[in-house]
Tab-separated table of C-alpha atoms in Angstrom:
chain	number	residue	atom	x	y	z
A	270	UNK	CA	20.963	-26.319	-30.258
A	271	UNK	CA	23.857	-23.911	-31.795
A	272	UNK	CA	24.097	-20.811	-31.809
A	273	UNK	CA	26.331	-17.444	-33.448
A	274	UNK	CA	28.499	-15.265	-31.070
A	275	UNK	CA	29.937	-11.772	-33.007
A	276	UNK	CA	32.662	-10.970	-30.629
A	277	UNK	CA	34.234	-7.652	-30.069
A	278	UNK	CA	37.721	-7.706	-28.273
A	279	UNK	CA	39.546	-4.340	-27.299
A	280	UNK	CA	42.908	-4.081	-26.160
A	281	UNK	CA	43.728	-1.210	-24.565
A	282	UNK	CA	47.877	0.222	-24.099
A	283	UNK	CA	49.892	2.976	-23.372
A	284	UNK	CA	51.050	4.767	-20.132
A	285	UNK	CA	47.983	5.805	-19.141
A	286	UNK	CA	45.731	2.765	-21.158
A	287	UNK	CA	44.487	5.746	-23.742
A	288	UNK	CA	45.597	3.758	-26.897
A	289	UNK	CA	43.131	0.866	-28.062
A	290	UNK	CA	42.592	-1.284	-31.255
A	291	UNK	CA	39.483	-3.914	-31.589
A	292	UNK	CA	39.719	-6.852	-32.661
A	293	UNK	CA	36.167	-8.827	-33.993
A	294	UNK	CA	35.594	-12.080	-34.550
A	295	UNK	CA	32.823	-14.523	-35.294
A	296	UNK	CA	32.165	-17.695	-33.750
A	297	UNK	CA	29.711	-20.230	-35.354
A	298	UNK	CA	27.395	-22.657	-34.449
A	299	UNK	CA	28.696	-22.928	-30.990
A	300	UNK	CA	26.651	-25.646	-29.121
A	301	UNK	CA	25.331	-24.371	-26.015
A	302	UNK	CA	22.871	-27.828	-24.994
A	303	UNK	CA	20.421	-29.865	-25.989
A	304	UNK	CA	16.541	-29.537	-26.474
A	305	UNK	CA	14.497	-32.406	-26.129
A	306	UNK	CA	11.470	-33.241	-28.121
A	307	UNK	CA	7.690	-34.169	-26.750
A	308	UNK	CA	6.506	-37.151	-28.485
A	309	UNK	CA	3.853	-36.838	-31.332
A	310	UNK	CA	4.728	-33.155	-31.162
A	311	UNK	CA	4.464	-31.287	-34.386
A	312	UNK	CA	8.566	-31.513	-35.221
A	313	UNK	CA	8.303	-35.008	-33.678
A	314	UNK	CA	9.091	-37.721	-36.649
A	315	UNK	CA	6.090	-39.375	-35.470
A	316	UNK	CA	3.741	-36.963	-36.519
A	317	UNK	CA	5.450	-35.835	-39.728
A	318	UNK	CA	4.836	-38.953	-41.422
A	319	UNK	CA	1.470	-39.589	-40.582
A	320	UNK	CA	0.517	-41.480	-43.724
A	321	UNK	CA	3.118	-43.984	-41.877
A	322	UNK	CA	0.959	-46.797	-40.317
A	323	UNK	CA	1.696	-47.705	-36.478
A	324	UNK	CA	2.274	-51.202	-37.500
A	325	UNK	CA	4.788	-49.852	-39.822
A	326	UNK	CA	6.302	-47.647	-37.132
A	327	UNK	CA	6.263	-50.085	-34.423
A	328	UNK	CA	4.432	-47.537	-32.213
A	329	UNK	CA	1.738	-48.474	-30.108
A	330	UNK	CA	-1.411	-47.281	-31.566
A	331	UNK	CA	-3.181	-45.659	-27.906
A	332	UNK	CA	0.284	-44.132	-27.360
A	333	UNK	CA	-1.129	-40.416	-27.312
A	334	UNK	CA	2.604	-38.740	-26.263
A	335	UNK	CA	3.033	-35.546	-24.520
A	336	UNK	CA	6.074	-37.316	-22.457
A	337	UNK	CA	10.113	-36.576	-23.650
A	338	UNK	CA	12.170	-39.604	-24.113
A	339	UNK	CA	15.580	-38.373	-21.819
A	340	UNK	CA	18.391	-41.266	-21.777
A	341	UNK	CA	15.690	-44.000	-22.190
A	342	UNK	CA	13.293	-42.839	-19.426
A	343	UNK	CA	9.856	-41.143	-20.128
A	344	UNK	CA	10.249	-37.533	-18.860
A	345	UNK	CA	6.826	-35.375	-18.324
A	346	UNK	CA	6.076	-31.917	-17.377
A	347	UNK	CA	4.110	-31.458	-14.402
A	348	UNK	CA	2.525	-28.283	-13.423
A	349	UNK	CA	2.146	-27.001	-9.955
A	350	UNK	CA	-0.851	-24.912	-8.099
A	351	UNK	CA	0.138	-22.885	-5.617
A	352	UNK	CA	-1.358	-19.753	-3.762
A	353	UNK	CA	-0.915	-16.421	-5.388
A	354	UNK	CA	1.459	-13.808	-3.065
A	355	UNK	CA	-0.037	-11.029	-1.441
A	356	UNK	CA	-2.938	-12.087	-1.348
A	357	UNK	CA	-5.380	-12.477	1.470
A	358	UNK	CA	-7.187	-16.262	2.054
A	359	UNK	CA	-9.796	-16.532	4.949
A	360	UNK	CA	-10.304	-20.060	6.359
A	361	UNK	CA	-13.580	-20.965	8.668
A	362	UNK	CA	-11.352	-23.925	10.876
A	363	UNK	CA	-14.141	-24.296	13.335
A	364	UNK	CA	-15.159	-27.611	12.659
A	365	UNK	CA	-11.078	-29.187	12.763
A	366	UNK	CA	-9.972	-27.008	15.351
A	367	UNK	CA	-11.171	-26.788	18.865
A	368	UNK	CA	-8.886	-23.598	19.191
A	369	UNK	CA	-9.549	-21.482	16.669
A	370	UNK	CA	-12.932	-20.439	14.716
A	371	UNK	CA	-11.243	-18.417	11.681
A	372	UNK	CA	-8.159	-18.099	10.117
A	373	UNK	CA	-6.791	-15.785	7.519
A	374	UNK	CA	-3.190	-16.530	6.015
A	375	UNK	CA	-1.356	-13.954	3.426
A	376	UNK	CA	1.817	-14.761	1.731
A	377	UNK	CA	3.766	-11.409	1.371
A	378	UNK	CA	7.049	-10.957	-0.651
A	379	UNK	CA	8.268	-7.570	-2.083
A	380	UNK	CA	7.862	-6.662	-6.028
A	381	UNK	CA	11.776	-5.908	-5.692
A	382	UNK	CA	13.328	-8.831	-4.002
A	383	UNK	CA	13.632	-12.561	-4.951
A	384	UNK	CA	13.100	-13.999	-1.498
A	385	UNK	CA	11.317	-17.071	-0.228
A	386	UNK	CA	7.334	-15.146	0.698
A	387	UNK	CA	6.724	-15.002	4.514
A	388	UNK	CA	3.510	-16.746	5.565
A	389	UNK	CA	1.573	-14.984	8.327
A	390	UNK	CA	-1.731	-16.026	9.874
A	391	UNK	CA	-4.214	-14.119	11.941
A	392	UNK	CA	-6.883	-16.653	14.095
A	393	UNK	CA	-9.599	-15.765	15.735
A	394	UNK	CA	-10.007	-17.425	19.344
A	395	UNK	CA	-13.218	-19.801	19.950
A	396	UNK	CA	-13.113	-19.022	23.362
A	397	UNK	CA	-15.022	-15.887	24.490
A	398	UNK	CA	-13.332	-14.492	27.313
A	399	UNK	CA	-16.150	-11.987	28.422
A	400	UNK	CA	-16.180	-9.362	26.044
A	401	UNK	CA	-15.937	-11.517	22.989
A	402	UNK	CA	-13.478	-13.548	20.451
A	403	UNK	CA	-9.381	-12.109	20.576
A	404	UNK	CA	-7.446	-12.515	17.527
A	405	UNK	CA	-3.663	-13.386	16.941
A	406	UNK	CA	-1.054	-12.842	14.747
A	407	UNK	CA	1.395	-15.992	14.187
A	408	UNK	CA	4.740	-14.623	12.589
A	409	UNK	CA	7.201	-16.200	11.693
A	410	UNK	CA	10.097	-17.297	13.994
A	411	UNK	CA	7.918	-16.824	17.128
A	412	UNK	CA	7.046	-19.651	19.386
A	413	UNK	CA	3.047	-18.474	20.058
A	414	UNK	CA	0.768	-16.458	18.120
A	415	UNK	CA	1.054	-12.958	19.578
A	416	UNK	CA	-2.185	-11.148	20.409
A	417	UNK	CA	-3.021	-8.525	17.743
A	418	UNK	CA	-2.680	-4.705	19.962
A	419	UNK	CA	0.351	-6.383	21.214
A	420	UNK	CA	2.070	-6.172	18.211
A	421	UNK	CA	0.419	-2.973	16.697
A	422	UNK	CA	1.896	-1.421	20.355
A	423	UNK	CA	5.028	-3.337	19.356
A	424	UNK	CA	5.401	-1.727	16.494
A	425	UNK	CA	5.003	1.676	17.582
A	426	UNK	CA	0.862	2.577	17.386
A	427	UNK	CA	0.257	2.478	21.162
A	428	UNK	CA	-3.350	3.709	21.884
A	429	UNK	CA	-6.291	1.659	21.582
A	430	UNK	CA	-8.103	4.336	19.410
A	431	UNK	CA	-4.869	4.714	17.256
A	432	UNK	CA	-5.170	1.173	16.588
A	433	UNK	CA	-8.857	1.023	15.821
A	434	UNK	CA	-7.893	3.272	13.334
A	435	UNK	CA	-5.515	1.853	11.715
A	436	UNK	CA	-7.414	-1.349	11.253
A	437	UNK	CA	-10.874	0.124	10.330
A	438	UNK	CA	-9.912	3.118	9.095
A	439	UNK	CA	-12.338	5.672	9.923
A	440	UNK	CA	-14.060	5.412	13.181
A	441	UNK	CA	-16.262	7.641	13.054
A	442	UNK	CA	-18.040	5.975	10.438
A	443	UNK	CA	-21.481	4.339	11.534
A	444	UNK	CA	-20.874	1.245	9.408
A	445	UNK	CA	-17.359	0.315	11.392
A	446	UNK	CA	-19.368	0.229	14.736
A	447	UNK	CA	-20.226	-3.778	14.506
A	448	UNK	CA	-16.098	-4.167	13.616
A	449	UNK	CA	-15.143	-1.453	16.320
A	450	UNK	CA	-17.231	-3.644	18.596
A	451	UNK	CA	-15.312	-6.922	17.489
A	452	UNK	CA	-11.969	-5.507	18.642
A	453	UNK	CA	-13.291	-5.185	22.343
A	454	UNK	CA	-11.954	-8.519	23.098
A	455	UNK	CA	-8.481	-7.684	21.408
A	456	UNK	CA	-8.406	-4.921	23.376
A	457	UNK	CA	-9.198	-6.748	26.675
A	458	UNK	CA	-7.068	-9.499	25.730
A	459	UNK	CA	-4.031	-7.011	25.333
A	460	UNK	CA	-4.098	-5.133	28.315
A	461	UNK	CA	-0.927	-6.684	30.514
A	462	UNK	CA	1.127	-4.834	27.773
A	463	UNK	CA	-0.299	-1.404	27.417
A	464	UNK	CA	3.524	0.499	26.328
A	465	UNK	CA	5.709	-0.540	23.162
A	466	UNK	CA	8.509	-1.640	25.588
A	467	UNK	CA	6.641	-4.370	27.260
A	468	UNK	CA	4.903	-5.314	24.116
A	469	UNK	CA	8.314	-5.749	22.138
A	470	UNK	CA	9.444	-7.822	24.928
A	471	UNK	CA	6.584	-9.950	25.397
A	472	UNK	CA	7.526	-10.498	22.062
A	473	UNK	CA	11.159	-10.821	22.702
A	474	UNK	CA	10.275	-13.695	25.279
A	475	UNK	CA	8.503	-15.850	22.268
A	476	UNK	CA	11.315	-15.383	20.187
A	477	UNK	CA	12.930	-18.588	18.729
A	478	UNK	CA	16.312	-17.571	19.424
A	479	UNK	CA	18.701	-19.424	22.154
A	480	UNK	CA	22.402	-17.578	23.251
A	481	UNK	CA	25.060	-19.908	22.398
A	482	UNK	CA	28.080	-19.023	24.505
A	483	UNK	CA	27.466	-15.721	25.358
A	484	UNK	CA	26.756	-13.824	28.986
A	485	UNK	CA	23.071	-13.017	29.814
A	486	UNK	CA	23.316	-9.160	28.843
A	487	UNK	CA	25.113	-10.170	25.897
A	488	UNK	CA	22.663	-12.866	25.038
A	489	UNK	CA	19.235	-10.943	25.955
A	490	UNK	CA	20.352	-8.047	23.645
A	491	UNK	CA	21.319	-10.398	20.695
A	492	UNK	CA	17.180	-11.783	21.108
A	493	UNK	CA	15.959	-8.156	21.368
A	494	UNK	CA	17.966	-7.432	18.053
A	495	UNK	CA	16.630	-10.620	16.536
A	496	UNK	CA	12.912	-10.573	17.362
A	497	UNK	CA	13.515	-6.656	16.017
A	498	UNK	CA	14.858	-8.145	13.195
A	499	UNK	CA	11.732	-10.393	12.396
A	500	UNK	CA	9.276	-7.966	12.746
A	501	UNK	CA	11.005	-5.467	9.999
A	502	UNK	CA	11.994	-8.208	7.657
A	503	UNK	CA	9.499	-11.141	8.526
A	504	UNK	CA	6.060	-9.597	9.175
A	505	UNK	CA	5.816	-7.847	5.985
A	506	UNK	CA	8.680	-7.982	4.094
């Protein structure tokens, strides 16, 4: 494959650089690489002369194509599924999973970056512990899933009834009693960390981050910085 370059050169002079005369020039049929072609594809010589018989051709007669020839090797193009980003995908994991009964998993990467997208999962305990099933957050670079007002407290919303609200939006709405009711057990399960100091180092203490050659002050504020650091960039980014 070739193509034309129309060049433009300016040289610029003078004391100050305020004189300048252009030069242009054209460059043809520069190679730039080569494009291979699919077999039996419509500019492949197979399947211009089709009034060509196979035995003619020496082609195998089943040989349907759809492969590139690359150095003597058959070369094919295979496509690959993946999840969509952003996007929310509930899982019911009761049956494989003696742990958890539900899981939900989003992939989240900004419309502005080209980064790798952050996975995040929220479970839902089996185990009742009184007042119902607890959920969990697992992020990213943290040893244990973190209990769900943990983090919201973590992150700055400290009240239970600020939290309700932030997950179901309007409580005073009769149809968000049943979910209202369904945080209880979050709630419960959340209580040893009831200020956003001891909920950011609860999460601090989960953090996968070891000190290397550093005092203890020096190496516990490095952590705080880097489980910080997570939840701004990691959680969702």
């Amino acid at each position: 494959m070739t193509i034309d370059l129309n060049i433009k050169i300016i040289r610029r002079f003078g004391e100050n650089l305020n004189q300048s005369e252009s030069f242009h020039k054209t460059l043809k049929k520069i190679r730039i690489g080569k494009l291979p072609i699919m077999v039996k594809s419509d500019i492949c010589v197979l399947r211009q002369y089709k009034h060509l018989n196979h035995k003619i051709t020496g082609e195998c007669y089943v040989d349907a194509g759809g492969y590139f020839l690359i150095n003597g090797s058959e070369k094919i193009v295979i496509p690959q599924e993946r999840a969509a980003e952003n996007r929310i995908y509930c899982f019911n994991i009761k049956k494989n999973n003696n742990k958890w009964s539900w899981m939900s998993e989003v992939k989240s990467v900004p419309d502005y970056k080209c980064i790798s997208p952050k996975q995040i999962n929220m479970m839902i305990a089996s185990r009742n512990n009184g007042f119902g099933h607890p959920m969990y957050i697992q992020i990213p670079r943290i040893k244990q899933p973190v209990p769900l007002f943990i983090l919201f407290r973590a992150l700055g919303i400290v009240s239970d009834k600020e939290i309700c609200r932030m997950i179901v939006l309007n409580i005073e709405d009769k149809k968000m009693k049943k979910m209202i009711f369904g945080l209880k057990a979050s709630i419960v399960q959340a209580n040893k960390c009831m200020t956003e100091e001891e909920s950011l180092q609860f999460i601090v203490n989960l953090a996968m981050f070891t000190p290397i050659n550093m005092e203890k002050e020096a190496g516990e504020k490095k952590k705080r910085e880097f489980t910080i650091s997570v939840l701004k960039n990691d959680l969702f980014p």
